Short mmCIF file of C-alpha atoms and ligand atoms in Angstrom, two decimals:
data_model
loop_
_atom_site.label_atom_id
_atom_site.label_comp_id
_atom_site.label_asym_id
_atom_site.label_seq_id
_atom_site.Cartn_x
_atom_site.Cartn_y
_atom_site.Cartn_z
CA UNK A 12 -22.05 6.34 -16.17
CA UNK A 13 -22.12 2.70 -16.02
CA UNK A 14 -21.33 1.71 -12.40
CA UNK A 15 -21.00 -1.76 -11.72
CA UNK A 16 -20.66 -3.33 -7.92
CA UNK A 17 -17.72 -1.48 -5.44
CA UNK A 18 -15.68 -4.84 -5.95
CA UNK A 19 -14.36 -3.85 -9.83
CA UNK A 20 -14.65 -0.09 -8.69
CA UNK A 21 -11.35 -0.25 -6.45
CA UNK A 22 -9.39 -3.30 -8.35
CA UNK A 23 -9.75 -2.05 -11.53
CA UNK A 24 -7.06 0.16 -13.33
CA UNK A 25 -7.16 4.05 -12.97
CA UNK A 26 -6.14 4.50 -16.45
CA UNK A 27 -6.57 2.04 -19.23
CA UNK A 28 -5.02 2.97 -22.77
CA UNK A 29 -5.64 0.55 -25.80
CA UNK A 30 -4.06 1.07 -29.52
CA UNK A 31 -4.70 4.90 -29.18
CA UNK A 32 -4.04 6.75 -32.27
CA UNK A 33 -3.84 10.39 -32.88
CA UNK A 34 -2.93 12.28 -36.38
CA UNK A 35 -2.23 16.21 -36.93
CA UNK A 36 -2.96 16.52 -40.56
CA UNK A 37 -0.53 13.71 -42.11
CA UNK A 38 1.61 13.80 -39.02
CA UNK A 39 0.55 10.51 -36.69
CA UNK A 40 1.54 11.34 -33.34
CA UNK A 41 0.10 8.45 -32.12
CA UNK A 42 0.34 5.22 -33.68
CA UNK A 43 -1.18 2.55 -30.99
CA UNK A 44 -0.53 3.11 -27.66
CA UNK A 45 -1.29 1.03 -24.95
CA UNK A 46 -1.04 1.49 -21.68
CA UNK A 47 -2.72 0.29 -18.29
CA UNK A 48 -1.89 2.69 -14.83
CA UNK A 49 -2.59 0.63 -11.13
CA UNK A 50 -4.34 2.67 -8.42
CA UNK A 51 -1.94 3.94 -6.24
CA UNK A 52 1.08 3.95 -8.63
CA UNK A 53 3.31 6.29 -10.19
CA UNK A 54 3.99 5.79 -13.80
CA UNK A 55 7.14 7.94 -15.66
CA UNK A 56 6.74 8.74 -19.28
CA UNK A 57 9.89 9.30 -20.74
CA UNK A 58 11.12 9.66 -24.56
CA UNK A 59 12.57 12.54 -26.83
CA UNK A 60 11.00 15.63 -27.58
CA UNK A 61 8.07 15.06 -30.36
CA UNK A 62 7.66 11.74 -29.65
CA UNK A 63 4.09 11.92 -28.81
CA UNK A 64 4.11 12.42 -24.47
CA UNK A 65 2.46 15.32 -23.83
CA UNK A 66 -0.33 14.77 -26.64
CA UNK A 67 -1.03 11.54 -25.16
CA UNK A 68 -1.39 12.91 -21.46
CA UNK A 69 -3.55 15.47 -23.35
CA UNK A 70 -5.86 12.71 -24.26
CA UNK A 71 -6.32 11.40 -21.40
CA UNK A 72 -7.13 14.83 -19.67
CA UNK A 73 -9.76 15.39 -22.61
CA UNK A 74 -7.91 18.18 -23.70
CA UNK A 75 -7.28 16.17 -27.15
CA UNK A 76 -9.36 13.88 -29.16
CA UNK A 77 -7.86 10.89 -31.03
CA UNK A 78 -8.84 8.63 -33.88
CA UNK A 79 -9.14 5.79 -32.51
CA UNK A 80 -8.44 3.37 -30.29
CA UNK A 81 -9.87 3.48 -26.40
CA UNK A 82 -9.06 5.11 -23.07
CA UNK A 83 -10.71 4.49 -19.74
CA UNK A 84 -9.85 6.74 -16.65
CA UNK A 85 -11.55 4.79 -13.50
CA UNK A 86 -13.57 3.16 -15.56
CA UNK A 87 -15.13 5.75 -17.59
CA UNK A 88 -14.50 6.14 -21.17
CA UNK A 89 -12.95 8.91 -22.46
CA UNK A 90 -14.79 10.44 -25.95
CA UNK A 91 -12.73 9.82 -29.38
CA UNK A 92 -13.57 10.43 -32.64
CA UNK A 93 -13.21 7.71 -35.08
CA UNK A 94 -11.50 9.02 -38.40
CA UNK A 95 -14.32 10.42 -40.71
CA UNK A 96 -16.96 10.51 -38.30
CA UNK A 97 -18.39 12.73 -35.55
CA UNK A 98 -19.75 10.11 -33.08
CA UNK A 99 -18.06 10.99 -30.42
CA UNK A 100 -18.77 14.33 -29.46
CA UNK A 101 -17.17 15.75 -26.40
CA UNK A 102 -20.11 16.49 -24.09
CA UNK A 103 -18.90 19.84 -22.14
CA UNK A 104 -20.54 19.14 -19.14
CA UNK A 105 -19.35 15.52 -18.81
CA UNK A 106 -15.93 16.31 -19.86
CA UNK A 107 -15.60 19.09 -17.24
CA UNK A 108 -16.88 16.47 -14.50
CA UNK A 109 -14.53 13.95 -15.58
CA UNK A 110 -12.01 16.57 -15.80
CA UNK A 111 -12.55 17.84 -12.49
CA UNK A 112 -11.26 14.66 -11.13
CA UNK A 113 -7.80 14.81 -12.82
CA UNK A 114 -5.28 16.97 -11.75
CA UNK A 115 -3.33 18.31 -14.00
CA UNK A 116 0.69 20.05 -13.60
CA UNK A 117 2.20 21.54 -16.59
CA UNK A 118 5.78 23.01 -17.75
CA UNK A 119 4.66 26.60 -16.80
CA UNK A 120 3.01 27.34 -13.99
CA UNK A 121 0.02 29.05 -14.91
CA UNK A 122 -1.58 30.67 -11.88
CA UNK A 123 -3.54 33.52 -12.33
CA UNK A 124 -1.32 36.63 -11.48
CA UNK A 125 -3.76 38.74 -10.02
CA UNK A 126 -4.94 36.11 -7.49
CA UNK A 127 -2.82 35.46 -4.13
CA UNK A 128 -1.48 31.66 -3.71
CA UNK A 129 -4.54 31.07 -1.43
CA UNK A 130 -6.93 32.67 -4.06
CA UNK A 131 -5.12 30.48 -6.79
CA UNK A 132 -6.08 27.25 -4.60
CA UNK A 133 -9.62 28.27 -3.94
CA UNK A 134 -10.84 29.10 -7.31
CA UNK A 135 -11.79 25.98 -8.61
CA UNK A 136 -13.08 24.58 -5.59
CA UNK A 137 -15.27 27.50 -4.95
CA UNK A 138 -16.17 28.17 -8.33
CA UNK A 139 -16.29 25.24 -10.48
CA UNK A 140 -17.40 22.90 -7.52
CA UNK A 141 -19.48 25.51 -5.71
CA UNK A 142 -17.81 24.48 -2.46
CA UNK A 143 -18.48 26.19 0.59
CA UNK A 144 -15.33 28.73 1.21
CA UNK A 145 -14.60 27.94 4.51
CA UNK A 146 -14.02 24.80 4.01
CA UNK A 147 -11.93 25.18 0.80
CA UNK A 148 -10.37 28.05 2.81
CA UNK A 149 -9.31 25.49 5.70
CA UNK A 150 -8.57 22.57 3.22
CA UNK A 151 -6.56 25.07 1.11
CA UNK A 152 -4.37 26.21 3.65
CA UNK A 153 -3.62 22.73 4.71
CA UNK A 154 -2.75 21.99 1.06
CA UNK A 155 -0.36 25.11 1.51
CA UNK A 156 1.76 23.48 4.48
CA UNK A 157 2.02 20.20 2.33
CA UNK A 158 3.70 21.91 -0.09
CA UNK A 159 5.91 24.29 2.16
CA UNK A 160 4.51 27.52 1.56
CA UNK A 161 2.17 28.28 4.17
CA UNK A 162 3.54 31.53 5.15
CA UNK A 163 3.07 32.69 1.16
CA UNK A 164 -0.77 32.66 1.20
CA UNK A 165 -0.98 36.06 0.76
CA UNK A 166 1.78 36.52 -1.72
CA UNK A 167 1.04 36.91 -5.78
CA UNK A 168 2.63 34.32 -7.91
CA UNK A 169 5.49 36.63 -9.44
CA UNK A 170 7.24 37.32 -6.27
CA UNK A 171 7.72 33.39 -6.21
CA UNK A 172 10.33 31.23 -7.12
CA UNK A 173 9.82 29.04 -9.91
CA UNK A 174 9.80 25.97 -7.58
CA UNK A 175 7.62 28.09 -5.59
CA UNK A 176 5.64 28.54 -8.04
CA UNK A 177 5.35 24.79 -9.22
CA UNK A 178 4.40 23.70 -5.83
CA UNK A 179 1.80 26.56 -5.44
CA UNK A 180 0.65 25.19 -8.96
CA UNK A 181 0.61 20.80 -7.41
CA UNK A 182 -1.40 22.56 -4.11
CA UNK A 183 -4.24 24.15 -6.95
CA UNK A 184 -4.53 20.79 -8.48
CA UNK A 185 -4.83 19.16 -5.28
CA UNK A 186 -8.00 21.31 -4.02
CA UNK A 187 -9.68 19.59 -6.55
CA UNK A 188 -9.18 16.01 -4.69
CA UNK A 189 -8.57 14.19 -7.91
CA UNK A 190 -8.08 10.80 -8.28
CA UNK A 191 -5.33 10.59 -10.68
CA UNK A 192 -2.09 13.40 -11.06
CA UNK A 193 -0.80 13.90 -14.47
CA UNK A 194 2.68 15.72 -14.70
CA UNK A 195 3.74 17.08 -17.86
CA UNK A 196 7.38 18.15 -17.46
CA UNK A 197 7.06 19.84 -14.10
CA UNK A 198 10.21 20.43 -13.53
CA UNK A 199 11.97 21.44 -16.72
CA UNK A 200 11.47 25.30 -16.83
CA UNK A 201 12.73 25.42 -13.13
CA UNK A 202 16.21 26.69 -12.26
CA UNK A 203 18.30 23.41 -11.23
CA UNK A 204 18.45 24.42 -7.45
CA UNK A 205 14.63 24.45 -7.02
CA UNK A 206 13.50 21.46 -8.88
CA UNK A 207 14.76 19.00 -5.86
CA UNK A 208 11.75 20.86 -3.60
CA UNK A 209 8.96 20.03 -6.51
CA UNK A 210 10.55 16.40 -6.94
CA UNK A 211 10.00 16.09 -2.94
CA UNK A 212 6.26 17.15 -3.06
CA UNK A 213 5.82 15.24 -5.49
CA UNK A 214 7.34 11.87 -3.74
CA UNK A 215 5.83 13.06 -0.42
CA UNK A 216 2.67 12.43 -2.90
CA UNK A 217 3.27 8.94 -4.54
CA UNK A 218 3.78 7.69 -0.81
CA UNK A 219 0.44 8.74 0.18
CA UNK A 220 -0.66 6.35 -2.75
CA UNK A 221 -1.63 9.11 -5.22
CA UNK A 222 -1.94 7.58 -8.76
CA UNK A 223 0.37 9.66 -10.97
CA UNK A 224 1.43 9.63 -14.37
CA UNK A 225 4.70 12.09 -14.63
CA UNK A 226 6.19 12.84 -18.07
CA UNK A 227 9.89 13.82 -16.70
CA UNK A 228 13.49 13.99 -18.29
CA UNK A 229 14.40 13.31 -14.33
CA UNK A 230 15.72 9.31 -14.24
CA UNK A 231 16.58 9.57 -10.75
CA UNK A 232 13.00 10.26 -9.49
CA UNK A 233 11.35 7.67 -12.29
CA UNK A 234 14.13 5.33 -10.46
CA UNK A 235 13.48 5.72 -7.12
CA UNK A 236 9.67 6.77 -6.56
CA UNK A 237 8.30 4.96 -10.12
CA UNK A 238 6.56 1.64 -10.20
CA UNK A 239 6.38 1.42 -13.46
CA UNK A 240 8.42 3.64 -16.70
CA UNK A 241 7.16 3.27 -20.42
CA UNK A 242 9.51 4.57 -22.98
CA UNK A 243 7.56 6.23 -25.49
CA UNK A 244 9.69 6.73 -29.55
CA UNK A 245 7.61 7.58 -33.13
CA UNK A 246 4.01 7.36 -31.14
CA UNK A 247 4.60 3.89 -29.81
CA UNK A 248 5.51 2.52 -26.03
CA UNK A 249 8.67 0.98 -27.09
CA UNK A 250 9.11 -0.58 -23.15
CA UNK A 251 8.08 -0.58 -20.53
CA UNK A 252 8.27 -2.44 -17.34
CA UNK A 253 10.01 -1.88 -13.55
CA UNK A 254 12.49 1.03 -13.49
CA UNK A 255 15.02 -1.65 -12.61
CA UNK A 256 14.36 -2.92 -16.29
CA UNK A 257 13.78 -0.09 -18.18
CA UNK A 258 16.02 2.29 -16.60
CA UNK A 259 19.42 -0.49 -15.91
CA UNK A 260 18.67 -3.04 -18.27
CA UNK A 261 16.71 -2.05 -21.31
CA UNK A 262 16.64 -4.46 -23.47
CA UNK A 263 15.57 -2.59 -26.85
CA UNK A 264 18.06 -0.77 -28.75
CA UNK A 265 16.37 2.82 -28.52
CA UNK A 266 15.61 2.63 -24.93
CA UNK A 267 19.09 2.11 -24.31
CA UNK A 268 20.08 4.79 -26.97
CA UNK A 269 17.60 7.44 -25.49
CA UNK A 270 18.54 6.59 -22.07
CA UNK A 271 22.20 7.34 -22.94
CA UNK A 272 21.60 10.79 -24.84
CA UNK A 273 19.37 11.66 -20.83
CA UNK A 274 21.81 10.15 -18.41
P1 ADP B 25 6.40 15.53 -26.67
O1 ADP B 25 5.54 16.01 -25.54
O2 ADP B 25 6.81 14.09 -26.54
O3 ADP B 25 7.58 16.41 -26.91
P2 ADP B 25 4.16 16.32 -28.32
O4 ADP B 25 3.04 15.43 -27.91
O5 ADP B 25 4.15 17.69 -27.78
O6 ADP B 25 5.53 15.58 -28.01
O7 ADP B 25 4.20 16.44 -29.88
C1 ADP B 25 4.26 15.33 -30.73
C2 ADP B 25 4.16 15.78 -32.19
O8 ADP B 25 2.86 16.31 -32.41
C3 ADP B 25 5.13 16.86 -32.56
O9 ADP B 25 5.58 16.59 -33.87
C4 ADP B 25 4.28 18.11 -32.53
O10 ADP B 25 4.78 19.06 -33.44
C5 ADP B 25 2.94 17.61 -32.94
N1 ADP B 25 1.83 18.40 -32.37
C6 ADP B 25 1.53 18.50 -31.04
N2 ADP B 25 0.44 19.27 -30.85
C7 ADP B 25 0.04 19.68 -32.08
C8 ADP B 25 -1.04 20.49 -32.58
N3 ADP B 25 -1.93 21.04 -31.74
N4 ADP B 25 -1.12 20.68 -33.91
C9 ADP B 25 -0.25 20.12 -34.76
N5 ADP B 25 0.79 19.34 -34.38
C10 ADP B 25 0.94 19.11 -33.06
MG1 MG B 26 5.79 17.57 -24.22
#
């Protein structure tokens, strides 16, 4: 790790992105994004299915390697592979460090049915960080009441609701402590009347200052709790800027196109 004085520790960017580029085969996902996320801001990443979102968040979570191009999360770099060559190998133990300090909240759920919601929280904590269990226990049940659900600790995930379940799912990611959130879609498998509940949580979390980056078909929450919303078409950031801009006044043609087909 290269660690340089606490001054550029805290000012610089949680996530920088430059020209990443990604193929599957002959398909190129990614053709040169660039990107740079502030500590303590919430980015939305918005643009039409296929257009590269969730491949790109992948990336940055090292659960994807690209072809080139560069990504720093708080400062570190994140392994790529340069086309033809194998000079980046992902290093498991330094990707599952890294990894540990990015919280990650996908479409589904995912919790582990045969846990309880508390188990589901205290897993990672007690097993990948080989935390002491009281304390996760204590810090876990604290994470419960953020999220609403204190009195489901002992419950199993499939007698939750799908919000439920979501929020059980943000709470998990949290006992981690990461630095940065990424959101993939968190909301779109939910049934409309539960995904205000997982769109509060979430706010109640970007005005704590969490750094979040929250791929979301939902314009009213990238307007209202979003500093900043890149519009993402064919593997390229085609805007991005201030909701106000992006969102009310975009000035390319697709942006305003996509945001039309949304709206
Ligand atoms: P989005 O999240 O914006 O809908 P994705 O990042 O999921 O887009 O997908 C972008 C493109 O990459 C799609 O054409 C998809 O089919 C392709 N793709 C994604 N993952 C894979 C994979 N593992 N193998 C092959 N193609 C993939
Ligand atoms: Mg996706």
């Amino acid at each position: 790790m290269t660690s340089t004085d606490s001054t550029t520790n805290t000012e610089r960017p949680m996530v920088q992105a430059v020209e990443v580029r990604k193929s599957f085969g002959g398909n190129e996902v990614l053709r040169g994004v660039s990107i740079e996320v502030q500590r303590g801001t919430v980015t939305a990443l918005i643009g039409p299915s296929g257009s590269g979102k969730s491949t790109f968040l992948r990336c940055i979570n090292d659960l994807e390697t690209f072809d080139s191009g560069d990504i720093l999360v708080d400062g570190e770099r994140v392994a790529y592979r340069r086309e033809g060559t194998k000079a980046y190998e992902l290093k498991p133990r330094i990707v599952a460090k890294r990894r540990a300090k990015l919280g990650m909240v996908f479409q589904g759920f995912n919790l582990f049915g045969h846990l309880t919601v508390l188990e589901n929280i205290m897993i990672a904590p007690v097993q990948v960080l080989k935390q002491d269990k009281r304390i996760v226990e204590e810090r876990a049940l604290e994470l419960l009441s953020k999220v609403g659900l204190a009195d489901k600790r002992d419950a199993y995930p499939d007698s939750l609701s799908g919000g439920q379940q979501q929020r059980v799912a943000i709470a998990r990611a949290l006992a981690m402590e990461p630095t940065l959130m990424l959101f993939d879609e968190p909301t779109s498998a939910l049934d409309p009347e539960t995904v205000g509940e997982v769109l509060e949580v979430m706010r109640t979390l970007a005005r704590e200052g969490m750094t979040m980056i929250v791929v979301t078909h939902e314009i009213g929450f990238a307007r209202e709790v979003c500093d900043q919303v890149a519009f993402l078409e064919d593997g390229v950031i085609q805007e991005i800027g201030p909701p106000e801009q992006v969102l009310d006044n975009p000035t390319h043609e697709r942006t305003q196109r996509f945001l039309s087909r949304v709206i």
